[in-house]
XYZ file of C-alpha atoms in Angstrom:
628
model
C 24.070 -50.117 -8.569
C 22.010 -47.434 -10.591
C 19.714 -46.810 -7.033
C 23.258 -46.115 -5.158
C 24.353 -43.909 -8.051
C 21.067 -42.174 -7.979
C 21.433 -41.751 -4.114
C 24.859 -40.449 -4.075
C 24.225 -37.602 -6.900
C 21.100 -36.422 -5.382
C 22.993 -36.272 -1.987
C 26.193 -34.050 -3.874
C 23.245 -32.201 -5.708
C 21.925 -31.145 -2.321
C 25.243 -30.578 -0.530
C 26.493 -28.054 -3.427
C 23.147 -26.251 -3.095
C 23.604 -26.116 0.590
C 27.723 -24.591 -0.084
C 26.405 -21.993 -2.230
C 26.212 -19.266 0.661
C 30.088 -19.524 1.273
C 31.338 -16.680 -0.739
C 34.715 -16.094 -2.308
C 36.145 -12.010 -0.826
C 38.314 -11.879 -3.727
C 35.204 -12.326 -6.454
C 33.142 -9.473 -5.007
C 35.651 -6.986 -5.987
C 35.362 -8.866 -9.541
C 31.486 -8.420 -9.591
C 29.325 -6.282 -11.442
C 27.154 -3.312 -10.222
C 23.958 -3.172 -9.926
C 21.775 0.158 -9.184
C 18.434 -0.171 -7.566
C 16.130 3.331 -8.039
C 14.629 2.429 -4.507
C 14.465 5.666 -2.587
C 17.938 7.367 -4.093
C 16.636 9.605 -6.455
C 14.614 12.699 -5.608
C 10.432 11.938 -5.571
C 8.317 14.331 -6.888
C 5.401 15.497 -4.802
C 2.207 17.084 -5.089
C 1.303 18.336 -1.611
C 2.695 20.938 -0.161
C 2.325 22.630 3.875
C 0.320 20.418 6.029
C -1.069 18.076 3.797
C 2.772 17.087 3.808
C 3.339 16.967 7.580
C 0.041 14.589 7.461
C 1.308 12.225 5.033
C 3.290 9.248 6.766
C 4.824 8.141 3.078
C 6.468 11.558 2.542
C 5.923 13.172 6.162
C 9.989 13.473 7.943
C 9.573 15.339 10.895
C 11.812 18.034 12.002
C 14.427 15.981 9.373
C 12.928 18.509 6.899
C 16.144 20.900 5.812
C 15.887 24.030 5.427
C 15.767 24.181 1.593
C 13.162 21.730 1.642
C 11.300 23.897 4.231
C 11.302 26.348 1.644
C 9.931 24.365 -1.615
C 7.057 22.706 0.532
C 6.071 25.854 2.089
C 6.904 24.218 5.694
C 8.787 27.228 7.213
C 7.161 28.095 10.491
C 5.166 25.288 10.852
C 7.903 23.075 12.342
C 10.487 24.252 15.299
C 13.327 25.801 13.988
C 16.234 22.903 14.638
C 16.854 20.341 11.703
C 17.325 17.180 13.143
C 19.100 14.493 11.356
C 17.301 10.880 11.375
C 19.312 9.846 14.145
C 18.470 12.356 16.551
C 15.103 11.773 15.796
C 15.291 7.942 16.256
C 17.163 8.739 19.978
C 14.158 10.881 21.182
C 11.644 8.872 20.270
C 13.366 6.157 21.773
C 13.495 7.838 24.789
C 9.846 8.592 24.797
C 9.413 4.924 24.083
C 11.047 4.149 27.213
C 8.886 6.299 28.714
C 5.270 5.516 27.451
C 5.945 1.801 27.840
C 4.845 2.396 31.343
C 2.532 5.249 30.865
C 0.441 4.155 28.031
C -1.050 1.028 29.478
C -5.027 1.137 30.052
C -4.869 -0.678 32.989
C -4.481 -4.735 33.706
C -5.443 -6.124 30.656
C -3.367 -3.705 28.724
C 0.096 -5.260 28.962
C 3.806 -4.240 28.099
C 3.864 -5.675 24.762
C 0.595 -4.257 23.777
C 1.522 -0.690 24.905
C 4.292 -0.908 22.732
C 2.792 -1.623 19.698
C 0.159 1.049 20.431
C 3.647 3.349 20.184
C 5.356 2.301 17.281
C 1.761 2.360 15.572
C 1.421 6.008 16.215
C 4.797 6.314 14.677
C 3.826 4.373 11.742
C 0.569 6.507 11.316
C 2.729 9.798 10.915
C 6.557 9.185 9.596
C 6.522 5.664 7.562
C 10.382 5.871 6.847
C 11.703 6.953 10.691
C 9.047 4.032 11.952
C 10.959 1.718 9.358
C 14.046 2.676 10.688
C 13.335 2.034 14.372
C 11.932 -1.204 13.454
C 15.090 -2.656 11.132
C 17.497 -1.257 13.737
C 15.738 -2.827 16.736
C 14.461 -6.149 14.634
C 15.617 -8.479 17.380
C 12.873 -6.661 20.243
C 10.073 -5.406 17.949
C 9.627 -8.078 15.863
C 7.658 -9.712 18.473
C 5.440 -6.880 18.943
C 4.557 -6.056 15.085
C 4.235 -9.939 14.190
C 3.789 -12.695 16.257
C 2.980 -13.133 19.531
C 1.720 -9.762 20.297
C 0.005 -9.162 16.942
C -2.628 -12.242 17.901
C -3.282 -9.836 21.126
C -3.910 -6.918 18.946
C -5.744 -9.026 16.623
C -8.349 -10.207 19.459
C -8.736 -6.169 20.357
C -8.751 -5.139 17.295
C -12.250 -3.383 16.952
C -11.258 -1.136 19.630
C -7.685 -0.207 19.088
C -8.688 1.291 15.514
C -7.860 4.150 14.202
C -6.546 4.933 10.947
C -7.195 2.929 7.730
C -4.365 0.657 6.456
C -5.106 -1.835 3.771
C -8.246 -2.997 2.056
C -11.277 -4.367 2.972
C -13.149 -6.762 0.443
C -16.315 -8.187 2.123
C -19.410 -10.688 0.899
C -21.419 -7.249 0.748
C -18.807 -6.314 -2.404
C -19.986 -9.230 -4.360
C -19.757 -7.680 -8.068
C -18.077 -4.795 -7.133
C -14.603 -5.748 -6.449
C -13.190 -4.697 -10.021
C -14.011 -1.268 -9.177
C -13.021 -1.323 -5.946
C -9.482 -2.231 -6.330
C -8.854 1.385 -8.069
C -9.492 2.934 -5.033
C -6.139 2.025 -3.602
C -3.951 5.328 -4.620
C -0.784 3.058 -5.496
C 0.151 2.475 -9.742
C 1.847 -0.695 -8.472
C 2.010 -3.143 -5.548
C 4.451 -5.883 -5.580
C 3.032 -7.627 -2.246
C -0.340 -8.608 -1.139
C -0.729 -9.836 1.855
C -4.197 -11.699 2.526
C -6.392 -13.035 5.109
C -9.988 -14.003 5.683
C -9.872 -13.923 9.835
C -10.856 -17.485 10.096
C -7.681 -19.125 11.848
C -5.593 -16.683 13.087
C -2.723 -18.015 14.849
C -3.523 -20.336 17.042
C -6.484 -18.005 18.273
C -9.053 -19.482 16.048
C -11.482 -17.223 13.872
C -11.044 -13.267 14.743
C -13.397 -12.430 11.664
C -12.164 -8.691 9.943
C -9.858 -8.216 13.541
C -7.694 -10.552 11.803
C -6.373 -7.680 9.290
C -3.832 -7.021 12.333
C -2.048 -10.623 11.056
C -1.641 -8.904 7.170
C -0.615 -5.563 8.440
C 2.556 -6.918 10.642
C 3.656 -9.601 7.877
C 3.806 -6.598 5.687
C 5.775 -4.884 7.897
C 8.329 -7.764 8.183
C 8.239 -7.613 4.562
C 9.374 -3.789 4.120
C 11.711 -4.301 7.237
C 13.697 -7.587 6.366
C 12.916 -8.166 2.438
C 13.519 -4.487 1.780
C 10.017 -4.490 0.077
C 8.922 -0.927 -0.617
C 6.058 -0.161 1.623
C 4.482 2.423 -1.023
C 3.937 -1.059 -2.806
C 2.385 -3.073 -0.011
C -0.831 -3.908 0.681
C -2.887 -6.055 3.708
C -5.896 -7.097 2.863
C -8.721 -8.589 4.998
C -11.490 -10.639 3.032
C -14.580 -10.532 5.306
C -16.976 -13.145 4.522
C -18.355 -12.825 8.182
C -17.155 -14.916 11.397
C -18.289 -17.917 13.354
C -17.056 -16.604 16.417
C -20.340 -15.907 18.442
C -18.517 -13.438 20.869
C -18.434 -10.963 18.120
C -21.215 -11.379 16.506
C -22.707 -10.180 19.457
C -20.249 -7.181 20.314
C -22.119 -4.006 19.065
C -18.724 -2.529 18.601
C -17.541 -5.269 16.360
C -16.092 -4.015 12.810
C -16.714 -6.440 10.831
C -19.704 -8.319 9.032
C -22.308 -9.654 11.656
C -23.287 -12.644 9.701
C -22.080 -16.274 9.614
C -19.511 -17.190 7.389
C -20.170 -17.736 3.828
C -19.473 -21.340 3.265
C -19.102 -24.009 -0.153
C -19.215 -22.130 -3.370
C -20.625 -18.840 -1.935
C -17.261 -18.776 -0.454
C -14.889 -19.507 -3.610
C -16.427 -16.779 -5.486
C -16.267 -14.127 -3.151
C -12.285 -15.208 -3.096
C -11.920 -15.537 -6.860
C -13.737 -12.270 -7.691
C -10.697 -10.357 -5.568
C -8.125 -12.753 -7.249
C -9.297 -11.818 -10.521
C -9.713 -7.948 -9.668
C -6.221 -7.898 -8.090
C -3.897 -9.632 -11.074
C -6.047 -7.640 -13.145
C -4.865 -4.164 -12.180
C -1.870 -5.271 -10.549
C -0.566 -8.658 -13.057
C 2.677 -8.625 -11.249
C 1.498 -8.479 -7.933
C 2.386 -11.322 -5.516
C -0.127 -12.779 -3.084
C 0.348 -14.390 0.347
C -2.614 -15.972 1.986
C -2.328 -15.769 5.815
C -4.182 -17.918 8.326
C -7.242 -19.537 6.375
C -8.679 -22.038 8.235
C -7.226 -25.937 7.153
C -10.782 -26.117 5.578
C -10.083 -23.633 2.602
C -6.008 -23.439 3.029
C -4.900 -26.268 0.907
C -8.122 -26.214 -1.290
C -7.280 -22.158 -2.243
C -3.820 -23.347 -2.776
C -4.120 -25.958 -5.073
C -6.879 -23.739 -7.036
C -4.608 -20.877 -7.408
C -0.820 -21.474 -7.276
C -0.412 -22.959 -11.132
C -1.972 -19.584 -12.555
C -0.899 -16.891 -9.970
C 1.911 -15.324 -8.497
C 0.945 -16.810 -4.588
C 1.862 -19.165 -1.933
C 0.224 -19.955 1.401
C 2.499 -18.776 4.267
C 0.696 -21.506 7.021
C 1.140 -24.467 4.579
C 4.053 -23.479 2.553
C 6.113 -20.821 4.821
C 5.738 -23.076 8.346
C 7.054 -26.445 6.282
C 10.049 -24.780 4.970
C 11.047 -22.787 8.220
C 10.354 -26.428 9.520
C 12.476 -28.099 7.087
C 15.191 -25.687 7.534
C 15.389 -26.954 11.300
C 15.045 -30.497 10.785
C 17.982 -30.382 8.755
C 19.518 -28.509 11.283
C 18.681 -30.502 13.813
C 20.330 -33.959 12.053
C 23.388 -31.541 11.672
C 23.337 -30.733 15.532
C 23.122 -34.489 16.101
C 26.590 -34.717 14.556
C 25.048 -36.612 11.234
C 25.365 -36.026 7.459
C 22.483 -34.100 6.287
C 22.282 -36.782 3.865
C 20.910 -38.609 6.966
C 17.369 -37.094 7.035
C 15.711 -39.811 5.459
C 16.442 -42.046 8.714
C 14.719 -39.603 10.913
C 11.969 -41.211 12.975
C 9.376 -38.296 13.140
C 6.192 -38.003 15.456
C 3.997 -35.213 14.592
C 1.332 -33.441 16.716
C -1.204 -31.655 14.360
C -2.844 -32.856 11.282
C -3.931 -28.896 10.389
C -2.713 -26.872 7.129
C 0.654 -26.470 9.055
C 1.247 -29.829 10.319
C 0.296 -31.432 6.685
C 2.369 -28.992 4.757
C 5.044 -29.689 7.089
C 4.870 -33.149 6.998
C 4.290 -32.984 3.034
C 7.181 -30.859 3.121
C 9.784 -33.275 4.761
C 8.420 -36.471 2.815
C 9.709 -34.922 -0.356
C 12.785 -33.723 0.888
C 13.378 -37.081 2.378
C 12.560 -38.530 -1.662
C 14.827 -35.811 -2.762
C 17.696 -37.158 -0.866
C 17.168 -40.843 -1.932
C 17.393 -39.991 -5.420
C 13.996 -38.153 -6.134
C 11.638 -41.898 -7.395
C 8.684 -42.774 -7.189
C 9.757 -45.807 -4.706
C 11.494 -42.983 -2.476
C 8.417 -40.983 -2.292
C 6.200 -44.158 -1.298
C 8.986 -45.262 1.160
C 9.614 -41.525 2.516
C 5.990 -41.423 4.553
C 6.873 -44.189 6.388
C 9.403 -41.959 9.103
C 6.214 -39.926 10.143
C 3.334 -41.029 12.911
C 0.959 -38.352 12.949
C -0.881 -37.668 15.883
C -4.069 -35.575 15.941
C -6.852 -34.108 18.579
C -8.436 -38.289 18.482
C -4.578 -39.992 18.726
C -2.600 -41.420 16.259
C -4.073 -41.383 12.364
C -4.388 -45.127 11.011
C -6.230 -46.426 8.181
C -8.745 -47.485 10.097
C -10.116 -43.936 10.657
C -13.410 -42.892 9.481
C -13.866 -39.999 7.823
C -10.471 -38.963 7.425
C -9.058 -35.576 6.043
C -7.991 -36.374 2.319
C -4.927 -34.758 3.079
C -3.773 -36.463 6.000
C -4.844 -39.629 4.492
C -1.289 -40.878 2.882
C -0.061 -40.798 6.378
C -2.258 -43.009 8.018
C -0.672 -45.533 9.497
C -1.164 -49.513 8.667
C -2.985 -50.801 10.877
C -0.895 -54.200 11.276
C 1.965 -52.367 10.946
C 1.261 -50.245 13.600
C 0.041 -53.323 15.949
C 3.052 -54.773 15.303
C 4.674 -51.204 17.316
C 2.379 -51.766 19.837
C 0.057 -49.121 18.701
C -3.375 -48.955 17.261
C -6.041 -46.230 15.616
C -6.261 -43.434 18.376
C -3.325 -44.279 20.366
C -2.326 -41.000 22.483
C 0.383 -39.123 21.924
C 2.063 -40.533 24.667
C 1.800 -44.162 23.645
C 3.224 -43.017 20.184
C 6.340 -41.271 21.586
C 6.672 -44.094 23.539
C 6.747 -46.998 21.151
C 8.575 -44.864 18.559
C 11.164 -43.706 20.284
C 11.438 -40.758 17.731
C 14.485 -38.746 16.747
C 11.941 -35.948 16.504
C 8.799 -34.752 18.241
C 7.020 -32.008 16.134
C 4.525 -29.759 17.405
C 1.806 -27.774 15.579
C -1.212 -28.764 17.032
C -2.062 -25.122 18.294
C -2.669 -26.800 21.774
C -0.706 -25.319 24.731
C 0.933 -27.710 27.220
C 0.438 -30.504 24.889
C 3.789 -32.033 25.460
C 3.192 -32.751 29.098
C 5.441 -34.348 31.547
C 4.070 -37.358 30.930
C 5.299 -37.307 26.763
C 8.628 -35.357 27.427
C 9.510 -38.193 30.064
C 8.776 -40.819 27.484
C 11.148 -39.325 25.266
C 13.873 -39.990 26.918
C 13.387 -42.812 25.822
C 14.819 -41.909 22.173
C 16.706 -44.039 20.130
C 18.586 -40.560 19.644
C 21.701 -39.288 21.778
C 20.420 -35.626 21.306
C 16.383 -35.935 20.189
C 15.094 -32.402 19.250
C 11.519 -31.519 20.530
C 10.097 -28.349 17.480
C 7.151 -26.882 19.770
C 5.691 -24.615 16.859
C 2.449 -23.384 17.514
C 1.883 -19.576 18.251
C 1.311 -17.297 20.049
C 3.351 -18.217 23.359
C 0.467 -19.718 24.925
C -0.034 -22.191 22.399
C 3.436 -23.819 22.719
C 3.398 -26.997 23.177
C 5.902 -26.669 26.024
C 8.457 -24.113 26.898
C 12.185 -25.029 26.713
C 12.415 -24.754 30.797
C 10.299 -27.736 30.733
C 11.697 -29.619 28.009
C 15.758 -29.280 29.672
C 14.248 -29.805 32.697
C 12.830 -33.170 32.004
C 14.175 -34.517 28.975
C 17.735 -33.558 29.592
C 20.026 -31.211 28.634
C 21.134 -33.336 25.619
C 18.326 -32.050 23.028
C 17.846 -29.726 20.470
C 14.744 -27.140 21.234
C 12.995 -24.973 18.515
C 9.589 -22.897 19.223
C 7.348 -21.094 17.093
C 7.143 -17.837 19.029
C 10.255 -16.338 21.179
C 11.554 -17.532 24.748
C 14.684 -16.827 26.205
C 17.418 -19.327 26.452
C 17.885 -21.732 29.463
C 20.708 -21.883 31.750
C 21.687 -25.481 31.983
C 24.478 -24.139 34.765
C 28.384 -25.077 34.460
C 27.952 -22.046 31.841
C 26.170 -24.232 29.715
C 23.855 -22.501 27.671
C 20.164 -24.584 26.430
C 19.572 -22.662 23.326
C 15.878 -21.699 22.498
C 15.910 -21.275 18.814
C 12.740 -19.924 17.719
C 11.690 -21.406 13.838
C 10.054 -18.568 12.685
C 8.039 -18.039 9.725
C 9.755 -14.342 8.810
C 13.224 -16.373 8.410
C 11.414 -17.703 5.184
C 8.384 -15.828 3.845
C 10.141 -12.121 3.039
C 12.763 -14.033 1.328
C 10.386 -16.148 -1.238
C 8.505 -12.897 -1.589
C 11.798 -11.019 -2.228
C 13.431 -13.716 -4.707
C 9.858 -14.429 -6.656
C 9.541 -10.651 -7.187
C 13.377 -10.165 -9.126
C 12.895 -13.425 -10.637
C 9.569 -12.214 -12.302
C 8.863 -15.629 -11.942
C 5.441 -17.079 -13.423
C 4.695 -19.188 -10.200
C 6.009 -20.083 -6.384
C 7.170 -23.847 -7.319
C 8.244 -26.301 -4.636
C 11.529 -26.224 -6.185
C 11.621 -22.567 -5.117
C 10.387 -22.862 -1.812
C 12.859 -25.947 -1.321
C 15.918 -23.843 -2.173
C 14.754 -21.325 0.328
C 14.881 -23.651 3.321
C 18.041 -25.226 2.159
C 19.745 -22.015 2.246
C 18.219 -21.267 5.497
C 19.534 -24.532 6.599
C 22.931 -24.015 5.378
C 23.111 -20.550 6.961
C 23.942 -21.635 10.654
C 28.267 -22.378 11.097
C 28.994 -26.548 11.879
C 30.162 -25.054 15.643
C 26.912 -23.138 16.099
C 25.315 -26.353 15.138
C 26.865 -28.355 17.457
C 26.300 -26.366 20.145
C 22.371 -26.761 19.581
C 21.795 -23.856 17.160
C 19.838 -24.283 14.325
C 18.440 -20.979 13.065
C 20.058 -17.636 13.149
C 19.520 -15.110 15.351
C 16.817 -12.768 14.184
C 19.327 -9.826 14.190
C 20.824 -10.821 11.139
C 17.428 -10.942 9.095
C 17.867 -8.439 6.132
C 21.350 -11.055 5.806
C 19.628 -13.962 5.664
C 16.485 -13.259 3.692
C 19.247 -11.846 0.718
C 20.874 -15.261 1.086
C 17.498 -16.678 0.721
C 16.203 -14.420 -1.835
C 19.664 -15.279 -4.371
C 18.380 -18.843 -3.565
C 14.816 -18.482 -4.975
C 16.132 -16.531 -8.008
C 18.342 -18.887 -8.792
C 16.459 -21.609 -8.447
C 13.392 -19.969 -10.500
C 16.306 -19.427 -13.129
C 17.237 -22.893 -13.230
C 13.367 -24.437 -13.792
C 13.288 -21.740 -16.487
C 10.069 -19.652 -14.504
C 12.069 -16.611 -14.561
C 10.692 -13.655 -17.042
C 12.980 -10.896 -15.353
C 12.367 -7.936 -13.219
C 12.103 -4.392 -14.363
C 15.240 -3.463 -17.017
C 16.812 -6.994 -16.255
C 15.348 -9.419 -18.365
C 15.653 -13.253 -18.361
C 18.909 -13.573 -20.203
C 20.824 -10.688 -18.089
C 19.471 -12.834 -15.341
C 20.888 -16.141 -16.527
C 23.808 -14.004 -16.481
C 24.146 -12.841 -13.220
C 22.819 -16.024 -11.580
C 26.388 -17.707 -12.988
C 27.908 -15.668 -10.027
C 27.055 -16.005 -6.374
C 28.252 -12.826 -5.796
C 26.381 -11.193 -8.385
C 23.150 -12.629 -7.557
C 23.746 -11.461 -4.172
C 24.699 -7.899 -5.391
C 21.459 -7.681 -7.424
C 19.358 -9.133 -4.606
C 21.183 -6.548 -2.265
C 20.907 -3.361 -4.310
C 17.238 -3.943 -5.369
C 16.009 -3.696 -1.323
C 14.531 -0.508 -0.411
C 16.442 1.057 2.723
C 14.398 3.707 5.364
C 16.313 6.444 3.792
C 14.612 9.989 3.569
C 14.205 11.016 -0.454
C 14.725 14.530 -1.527
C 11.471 16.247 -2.249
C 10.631 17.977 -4.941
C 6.978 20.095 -5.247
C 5.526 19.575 -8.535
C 2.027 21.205 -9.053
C -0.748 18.434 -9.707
């Protein structure tokens, strides 16, 4: 009787969590006001002339009135007209329109990457109108500052340099990194983002290229978290590269050396973890694309002490959560039924793992959060990597993926044994779910979407979530095509939908990482939260989950489109400050301290005011010359 009690509250627990984004119109009116000091006040400069018109953070153009001509001494070095932001945003988007074409370097220079080459020229002079054109056109240029296109500029990144952004630590720095960090010109950052080249996407180790990866989460940050990009910063740890291809480019940027390795490594990473919280104690670190090697080891070493998460582990299995749920909604189930999910898993890498990790406690969660439900809980998942499915029989298998092994009589009861293909699992199983993040493209052939069918779902949903594009594990044409137009589709990176015909539409949802990450970031940072917890990071997909409508859901939808991401990441954001609130990890933020928190977090709308009001917008600042 207790187990069924236990059950039932964790399941209403979970369901009122998942209500919380309904909102009551009549209580906003009710709701206190919040003031944020993000970009409306004037900012004092001290530049003047051209050293303004060359500085992106203060730098607006022909936006610059007339009075402001005056102060900066800019008279007569722009063209007469004032422009308002608008106009500027129009002609630039019709020389956009226009370059697209023009600005290609041939063949191997596509569309996408001629684009970014644009917008990047835009971000090197006039920070706030390049902010602007990105929030207003999220939905297209997304793709092109983040993912796929930024693992294209990533792999050319050596030659399309050309103005510093971020910080470079390297194994040359060893001793020096204290020092260093007081060369960036910014009092205070509130977001670090931080890779060391070795995995990037599914592209594999890019050495110091992979700074591209740091620079367009940033972006994303500052564009749908409202993050102020004054107080940003990429960062690109170069402890050299494996990648033999660019160790023998004479053009290469980074370190020509082999990777540091073993404890050579760890220091080099906790000298710049120490340097950073030092100056910056606040500061919140993202690690981005570490090989599976170091990701969950770097992880574990740092998250108890330091404001940081791991976007690959942590980010992916939340975004992933988010859809699973989704996708038991879409089936026309209870939420509640997750824990029945039948679950076959390509990838045993940091992503797959966390994901996997991820689920397994959000399946205990739901059966009342023991330590029976969290033994019982691994048993939905067969997890299939590059040498089949993973059974205790393995040798030398990866600690991490070792309490998902399979039993080996169990699994010869299936039918299956160690190293059966992926094929043979889906086959056997019969899953509810097939979840890719193996990195390898095509890997749900014919062959494995054909034996799907053979689901003991009505509507099985196939999550092919390894970037870029060409690392899907198959598109949606393929998976509508031969599955059936009964299933539920996800990707990692963006394809269009599918037309099943009869006006039926085969919706492509794409489980991106940016639904999540700017919205942990966001909440963690007005929290003033010690650490990330996984309660944290669980509230965050749970209010991504609950963020889709029951007839979008039923129609195959199960994340919003990307259009509506400054909306969702605030939803998100009130769900990670709450939730920080609740475990008592919340310290406060600025002139609202823990208790005025407490306060606020009573009201939904509140919480959502203060999350709102506290995002910087692309709006130009009055400014005022103040002599240095």
């Amino acid at each position: 009787m207790s187990n069924f009690y236990n059950q039932t509250r964790a399941a209403s627990s979970l369901m009122r969590r998942l209500k919380r984004s309904v909102i009551n119109p009549t209580a906003v009116s009710r709701a206190r006001c919040f003031t944020t000091t993000e970009g409306h006040r004037p900012t004092l400069v001290h530049k003047r002339s051209l050293d303004i018109l060359h500085d992106p953070w203060f730098n607006k153009g022909t936006a610059f009135s007339m009075t402001e001509r005056d102060r900066l001494d800019l008279r007569g070095l722009l063209p007469p007209n004032v422009m308002s932001s608008e106009q500027q945003i129009e002609r630039f988007m019709v020389d956009l329109k226009r370059l697209e074409v023009q600005a290609r370097d041939g063949p191997s220079d596509p569309n996408a990457l001629a684009k970014w080459r644009i917008l990047n020229r835009l971000h090197d002079r006039n920070e706030t109108m390049y902010y602007k054109v990105l929030i207003a056109n999220i939905e297209e240029y997304a793709p092109i500052v983040y993912t796929p296109t930024v693992g294209l500029v990533c792999q050319n990144y050596s030659g399309l340099f050309r103005r510093p952004r971020g910080m470079y630590f390297s194994a040359e720095d060893r001793g020096e990194m204290m020092s260093m960090v007081y060369n960036w010109p910014a009092d205070q950052v509130d977001m670090i983002v931080v890779t060391d080249g070795s995995r990037i996407l599914g592209l594999g180790d890019l050495g110091v290229q992979g700074i591209g990866i740091a620079i367009g989460k940033l972006d994303l940050y500052v564009a749908a978290a409202g993050i102020n990009p004054q107080r940003v910063l990429p960062v690109m740890i170069d402890v050299g590269t494996n990648n033999e291809k660019l160790l023998k480019n004479p053009l290469y940027l980074g370190l020509q050396q082999h990777r540091l390795d073993g404890d050579e490594y760890i220091a080099v990473i906790d000298e710049f973890m120490e340097a950073v919280f030092t100056r910056w104690p606040n500061v919140i670190v993202q690690f981005e694309d570490f090989q599976s090697k170091w990701a969950f080891k770097l992880l574990q070493r740092y998250r108890n002490a330091h404001r940081m998460f791991n976007d690959d582990v942590q980010g992916t299995a939340g975004v992933a959560i988010a859809g699973l749920l989704g996708a038991v909604r879409a089936q026309g189930r209870p939420m509640i039924d997750f824990p029945k999910q039948k679950i076959v898993v390509a990838g045993a890498g940091s992503a797959g793992i966390g994901v996997v990790n991820a689920a397994r406690k959000t399946m205990a969660r739901m059966l009342g959060n023991t330590e029976h439900a969290f033994d019982s809980a691994k048993s939905q998942f067969w997890v299939v990597d590059a040498n089949g499915l993973i059974t205790d029989e393995r040798e030398n298998i990866d600690p991490d993926a070792l309490p998902f092994a399979r039993n080996t009589n169990e699994a010869g009861r299936q039918g299956l044994r160690e190293g059966s293909s992926l094929v043979e699992v889906v086959r056997q199983v019969r899953p509810d779910v097939l979840l890719g993040l193996s990195g390898v493209g095509g890997l749900f052939s014919k062959e494995v979407l054909e034996a799907l069918k053979g689901s003991t779902s009505a509507k099985p949903a196939i999550f092919a979530m390894s970037n870029p594009t060409k690392n899907a594990e198959c598109t949606p044409e393929e998976a509508f095509s031969i599955v059936g137009d009964n299933i539920i589709f996800a990707s990692g990176s963006p394809f269009r939908d599918v037309d099943l015909g009869n006006g039926q539409i085969g919706h492509s949802n794409q489980g991106n990482n940016m639904y999540l990450f700017p919205g942990i970031g966001l909440g963690t940072l007005l929290s003033g939260s010690r650490i990330i917890s996984d309660g944290m990071l669980q509230a965050a997909a749970e209010r991504l989950a609950a963020y889709i409508t029951e007839d979008e859901v039923l129609k195959g939808m199960i994340f919003p489109p990307i259009s509506k991401i400054r909306d969702i990441t605030k939803e998100v954001a009130a769900a990670v400050v709450k939730e920080a609130v609740e475990e008592d990890l919340a310290e406060g933020y600025r002139d609202i301290d823990a208790r005025e928190l407490q306060k606020i977090c009573q009201n939904e709308e509140e919480v959502l005011e203060y999350v709102e009001n506290s995002m910087w917008s692309p709006e130009y600042p009055t400014l005022v010359y103040k002599r240095g």
